[in-house]
Tab-separated table of C-alpha atoms in Angstrom:
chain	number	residue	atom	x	y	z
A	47	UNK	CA	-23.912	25.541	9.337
A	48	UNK	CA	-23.714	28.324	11.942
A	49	UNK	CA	-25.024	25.811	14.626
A	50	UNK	CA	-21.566	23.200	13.772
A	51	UNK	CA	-18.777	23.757	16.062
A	52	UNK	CA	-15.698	25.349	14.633
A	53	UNK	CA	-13.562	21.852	14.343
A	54	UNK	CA	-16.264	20.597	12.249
A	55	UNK	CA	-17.253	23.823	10.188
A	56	UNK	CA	-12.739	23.496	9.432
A	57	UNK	CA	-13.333	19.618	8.540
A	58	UNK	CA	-16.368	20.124	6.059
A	59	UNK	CA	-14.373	23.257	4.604
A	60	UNK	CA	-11.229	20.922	4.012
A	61	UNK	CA	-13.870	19.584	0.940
A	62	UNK	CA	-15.061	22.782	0.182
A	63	UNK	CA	-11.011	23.447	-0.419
A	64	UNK	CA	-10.445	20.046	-2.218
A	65	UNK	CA	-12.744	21.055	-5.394
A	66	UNK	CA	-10.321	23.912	-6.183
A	67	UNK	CA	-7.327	21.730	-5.846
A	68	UNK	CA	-8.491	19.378	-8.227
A	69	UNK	CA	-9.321	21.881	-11.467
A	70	UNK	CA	-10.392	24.995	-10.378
A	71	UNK	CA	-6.908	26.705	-9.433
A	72	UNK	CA	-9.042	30.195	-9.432
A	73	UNK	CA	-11.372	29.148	-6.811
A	74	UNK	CA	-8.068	28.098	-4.599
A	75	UNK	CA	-7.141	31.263	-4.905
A	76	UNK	CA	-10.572	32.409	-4.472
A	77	UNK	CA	-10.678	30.578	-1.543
A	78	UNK	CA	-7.001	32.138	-0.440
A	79	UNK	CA	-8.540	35.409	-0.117
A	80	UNK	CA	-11.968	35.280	0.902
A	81	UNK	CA	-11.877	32.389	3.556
A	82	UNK	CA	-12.404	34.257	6.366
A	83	UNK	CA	-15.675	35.741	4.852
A	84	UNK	CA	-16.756	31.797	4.060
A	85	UNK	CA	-16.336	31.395	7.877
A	86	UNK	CA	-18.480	34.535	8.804
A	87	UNK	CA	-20.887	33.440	6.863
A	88	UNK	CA	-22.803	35.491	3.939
A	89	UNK	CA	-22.713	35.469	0.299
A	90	UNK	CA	-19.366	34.493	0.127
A	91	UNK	CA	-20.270	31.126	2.058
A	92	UNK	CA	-23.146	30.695	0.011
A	93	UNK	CA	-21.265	31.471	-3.844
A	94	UNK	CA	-18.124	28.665	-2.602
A	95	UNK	CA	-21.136	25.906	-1.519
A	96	UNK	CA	-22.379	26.370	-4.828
A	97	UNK	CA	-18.631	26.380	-6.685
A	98	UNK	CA	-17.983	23.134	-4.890
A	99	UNK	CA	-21.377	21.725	-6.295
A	100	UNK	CA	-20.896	22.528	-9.346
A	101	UNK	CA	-17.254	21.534	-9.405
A	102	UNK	CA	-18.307	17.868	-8.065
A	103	UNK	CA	-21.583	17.917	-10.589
A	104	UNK	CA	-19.161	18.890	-13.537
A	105	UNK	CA	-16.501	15.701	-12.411
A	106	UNK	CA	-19.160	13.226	-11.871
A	107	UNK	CA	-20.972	13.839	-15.442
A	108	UNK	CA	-17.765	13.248	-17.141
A	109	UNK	CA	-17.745	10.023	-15.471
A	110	UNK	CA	-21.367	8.434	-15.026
A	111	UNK	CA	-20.110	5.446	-14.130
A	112	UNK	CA	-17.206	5.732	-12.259
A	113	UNK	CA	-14.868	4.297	-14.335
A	114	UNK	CA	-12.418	7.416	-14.593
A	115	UNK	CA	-12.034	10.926	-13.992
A	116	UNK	CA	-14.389	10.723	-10.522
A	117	UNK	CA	-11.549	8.998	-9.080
A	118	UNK	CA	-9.946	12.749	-8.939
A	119	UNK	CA	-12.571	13.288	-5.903
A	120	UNK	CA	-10.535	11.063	-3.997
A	121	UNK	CA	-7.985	13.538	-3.771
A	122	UNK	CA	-6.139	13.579	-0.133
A	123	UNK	CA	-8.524	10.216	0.534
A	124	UNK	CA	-5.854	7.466	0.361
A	125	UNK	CA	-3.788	9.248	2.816
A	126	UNK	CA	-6.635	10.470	4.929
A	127	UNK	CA	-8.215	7.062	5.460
A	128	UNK	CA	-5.107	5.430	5.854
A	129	UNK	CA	-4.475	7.769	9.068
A	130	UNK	CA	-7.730	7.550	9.877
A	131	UNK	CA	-7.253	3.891	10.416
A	132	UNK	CA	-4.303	4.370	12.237
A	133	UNK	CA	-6.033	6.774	14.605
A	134	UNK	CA	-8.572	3.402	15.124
A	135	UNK	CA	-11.810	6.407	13.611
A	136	UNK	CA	-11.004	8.288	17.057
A	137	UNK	CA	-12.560	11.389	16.597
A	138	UNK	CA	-11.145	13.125	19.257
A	139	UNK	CA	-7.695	12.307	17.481
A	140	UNK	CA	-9.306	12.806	13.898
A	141	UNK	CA	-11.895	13.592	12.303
A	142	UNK	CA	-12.595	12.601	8.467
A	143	UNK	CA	-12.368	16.276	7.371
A	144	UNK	CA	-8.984	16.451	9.141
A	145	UNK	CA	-7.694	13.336	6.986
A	146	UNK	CA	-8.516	15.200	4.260
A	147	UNK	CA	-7.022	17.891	4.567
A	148	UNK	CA	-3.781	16.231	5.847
A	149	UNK	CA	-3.633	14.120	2.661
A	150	UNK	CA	-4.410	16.736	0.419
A	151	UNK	CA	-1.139	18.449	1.645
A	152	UNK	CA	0.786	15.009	1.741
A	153	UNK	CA	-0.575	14.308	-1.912
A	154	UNK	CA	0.306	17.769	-2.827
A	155	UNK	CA	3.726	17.261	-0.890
A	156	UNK	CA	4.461	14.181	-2.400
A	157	UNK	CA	3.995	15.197	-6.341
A	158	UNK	CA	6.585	17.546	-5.122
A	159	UNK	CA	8.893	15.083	-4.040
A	160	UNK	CA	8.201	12.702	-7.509
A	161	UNK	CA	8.995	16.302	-9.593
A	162	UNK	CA	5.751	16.529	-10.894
A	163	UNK	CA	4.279	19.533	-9.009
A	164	UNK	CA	6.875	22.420	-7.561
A	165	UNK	CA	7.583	22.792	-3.703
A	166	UNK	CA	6.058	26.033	-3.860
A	167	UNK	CA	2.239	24.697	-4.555
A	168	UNK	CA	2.760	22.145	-2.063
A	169	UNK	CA	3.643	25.055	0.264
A	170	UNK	CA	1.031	27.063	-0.650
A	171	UNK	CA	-1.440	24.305	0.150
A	172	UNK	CA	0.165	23.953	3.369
A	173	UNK	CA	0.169	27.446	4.623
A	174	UNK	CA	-3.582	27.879	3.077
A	175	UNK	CA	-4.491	24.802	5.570
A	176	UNK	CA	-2.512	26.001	8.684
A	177	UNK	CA	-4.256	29.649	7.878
A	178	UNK	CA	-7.636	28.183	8.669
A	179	UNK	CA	-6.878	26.011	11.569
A	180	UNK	CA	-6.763	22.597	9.747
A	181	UNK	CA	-4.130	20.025	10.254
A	182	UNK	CA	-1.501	19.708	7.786
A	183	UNK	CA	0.940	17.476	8.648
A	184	UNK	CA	1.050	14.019	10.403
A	185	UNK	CA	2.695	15.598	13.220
A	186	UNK	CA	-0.574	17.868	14.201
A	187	UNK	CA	-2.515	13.996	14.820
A	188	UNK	CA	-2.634	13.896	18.419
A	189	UNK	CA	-0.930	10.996	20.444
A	190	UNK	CA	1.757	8.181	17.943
A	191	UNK	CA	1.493	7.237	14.979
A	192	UNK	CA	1.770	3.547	13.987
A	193	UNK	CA	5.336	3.737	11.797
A	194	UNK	CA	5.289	4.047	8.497
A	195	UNK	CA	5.109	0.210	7.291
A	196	UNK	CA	2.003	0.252	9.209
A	197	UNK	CA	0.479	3.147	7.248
A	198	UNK	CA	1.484	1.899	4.252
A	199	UNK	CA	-0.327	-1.414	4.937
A	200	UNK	CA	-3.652	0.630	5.364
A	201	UNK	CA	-3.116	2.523	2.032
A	202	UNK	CA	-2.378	-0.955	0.578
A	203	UNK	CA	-6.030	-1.985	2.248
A	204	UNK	CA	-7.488	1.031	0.572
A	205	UNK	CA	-10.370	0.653	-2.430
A	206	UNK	CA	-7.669	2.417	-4.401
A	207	UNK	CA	-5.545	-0.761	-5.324
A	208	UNK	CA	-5.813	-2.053	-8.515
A	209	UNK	CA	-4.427	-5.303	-9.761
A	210	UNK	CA	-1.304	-4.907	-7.208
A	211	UNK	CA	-0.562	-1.052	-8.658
A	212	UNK	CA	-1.180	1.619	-6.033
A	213	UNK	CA	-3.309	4.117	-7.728
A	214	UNK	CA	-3.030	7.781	-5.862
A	215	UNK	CA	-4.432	11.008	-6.979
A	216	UNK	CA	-1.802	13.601	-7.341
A	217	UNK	CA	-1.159	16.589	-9.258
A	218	UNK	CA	0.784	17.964	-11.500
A	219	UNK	CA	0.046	22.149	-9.954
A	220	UNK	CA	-2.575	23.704	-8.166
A	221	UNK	CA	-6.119	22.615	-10.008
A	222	UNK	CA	-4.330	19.922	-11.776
A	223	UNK	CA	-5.098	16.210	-10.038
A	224	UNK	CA	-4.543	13.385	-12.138
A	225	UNK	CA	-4.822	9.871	-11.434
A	226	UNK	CA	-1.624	8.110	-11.159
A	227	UNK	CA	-2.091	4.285	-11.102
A	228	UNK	CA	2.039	2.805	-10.918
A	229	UNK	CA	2.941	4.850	-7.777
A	230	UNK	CA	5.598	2.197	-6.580
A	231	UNK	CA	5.265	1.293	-2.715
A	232	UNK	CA	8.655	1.440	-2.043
A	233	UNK	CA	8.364	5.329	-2.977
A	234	UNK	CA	5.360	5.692	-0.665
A	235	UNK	CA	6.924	4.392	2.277
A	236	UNK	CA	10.086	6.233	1.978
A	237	UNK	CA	7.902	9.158	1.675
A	238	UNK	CA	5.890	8.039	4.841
A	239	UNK	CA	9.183	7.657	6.874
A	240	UNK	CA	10.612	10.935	6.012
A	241	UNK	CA	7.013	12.704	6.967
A	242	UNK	CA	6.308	10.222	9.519
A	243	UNK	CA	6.861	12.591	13.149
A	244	UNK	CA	8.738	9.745	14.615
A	245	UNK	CA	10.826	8.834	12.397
A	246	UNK	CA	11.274	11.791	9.816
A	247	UNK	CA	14.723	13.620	8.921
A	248	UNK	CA	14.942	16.624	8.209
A	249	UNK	CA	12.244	18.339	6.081
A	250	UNK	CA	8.964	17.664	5.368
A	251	UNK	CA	8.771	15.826	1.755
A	252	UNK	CA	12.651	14.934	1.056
A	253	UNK	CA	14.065	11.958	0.666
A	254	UNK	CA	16.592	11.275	3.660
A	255	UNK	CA	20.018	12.483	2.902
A	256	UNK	CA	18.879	13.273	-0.988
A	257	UNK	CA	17.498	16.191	-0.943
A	258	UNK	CA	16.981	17.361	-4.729
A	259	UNK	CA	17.438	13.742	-6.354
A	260	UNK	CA	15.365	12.646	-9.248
A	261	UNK	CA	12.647	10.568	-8.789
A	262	UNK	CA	10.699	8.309	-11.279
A	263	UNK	CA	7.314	10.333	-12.671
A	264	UNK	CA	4.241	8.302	-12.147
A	265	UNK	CA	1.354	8.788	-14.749
């Protein structure tokens, strides 16, 4: 691992960071404090590897044969391949790690949006990403963005479709993923064109000129 350049190490870590976002809201916070020691290198590397193996083993048990709860490792993955997609795989514009991480904090921003998960976790994901030099936001992809009805097309291409029902992984908190499977698209894509960095209005996550409303609560 010491022999990976940095934008890679950050990419692989963006995993490392998903495990604690799914169920294990103390090793988030573990992670919160102790990051910069899991970049040095040391025990505190070696004890989050092992957390992240043993959070994956524990998820993949429950669900031998991937007919449930393993979904929940797709966490940030329909976003991430979707803009991976619409980068055309260009690593020098993204890198799989980096979709990741940007759709853990879109997922994360998103719950927020559907009142299921407050602002403030979706924040904290945010700020925990821009702390270690990930990408966060659609805006930190280098070069433009197909628009949003393009991106949603990908997601709509994505493994995750079932029966015509757009199945995401969000959460409900920090460490608390579920699988939602009757997101509605037309919810996704206004969500895509308010995030979307050439087309958004004012901030990230709300609804153009309804900031506050209710929305429908998936799951």
């Amino acid at each position: 691992l010491d022999t990976l350049p940095i934008r890679e190490f950050r990419a692989g870590y963006a995993e490392l960071a998903k495990y604690g976002l799914i169920d294990r809201p103390d090793f988030f916070a573990w992670l919160e404090e102790n990051w910069g020691k899991v970049f040095a290198g040391g025990p505190e590397r070696a004890e989050a590897i092992a957390e992240a193996c043993r959070a994956k083993a524990e998820v993949v048990a429950r669900d031998e044969f991937e007919t449930g709860d393993r979904a929940l490792l797709n966490l940030g993955h329909t976003f991430g391949h979707a803009l991976e997609a619409a980068t055309q795989y260009d690593s020098a514009r993204l890198v799989h790690g980096e979709g990741v991480a940007i759709g853990m904090a879109l997922a994360y921003r998103f719950s927020s949006r559907l009142n299921l998960a407050s602002p403030d976790d979706a924040a904290r994901v945010e700020a925990h990403l821009r702390a270690v030099g990930l990408p966060w936001c659609m805006a930190d992809i280098p070069g433009e963005l197909p628009v949003a009805e393009a991106l949603l097309a990908f997601i709509t291409q994505d493994k995750k479709v079932s029966r015509g029902a757009l199945t995401f992984i969000l959460t409900r908190g920090i460490g608390q993923a579920f699988i939602a499977r009757d997101v509605p698209a037309s919810e996704i894509l206004s969500f895509l064109r308010d995030n979307h960095p050439g087309q958004q209005e004012g901030r990230p996550g709300q609804p153009k000129g309804s900031r506050g409303q209710q929305k429908s609560r998936p799951g």
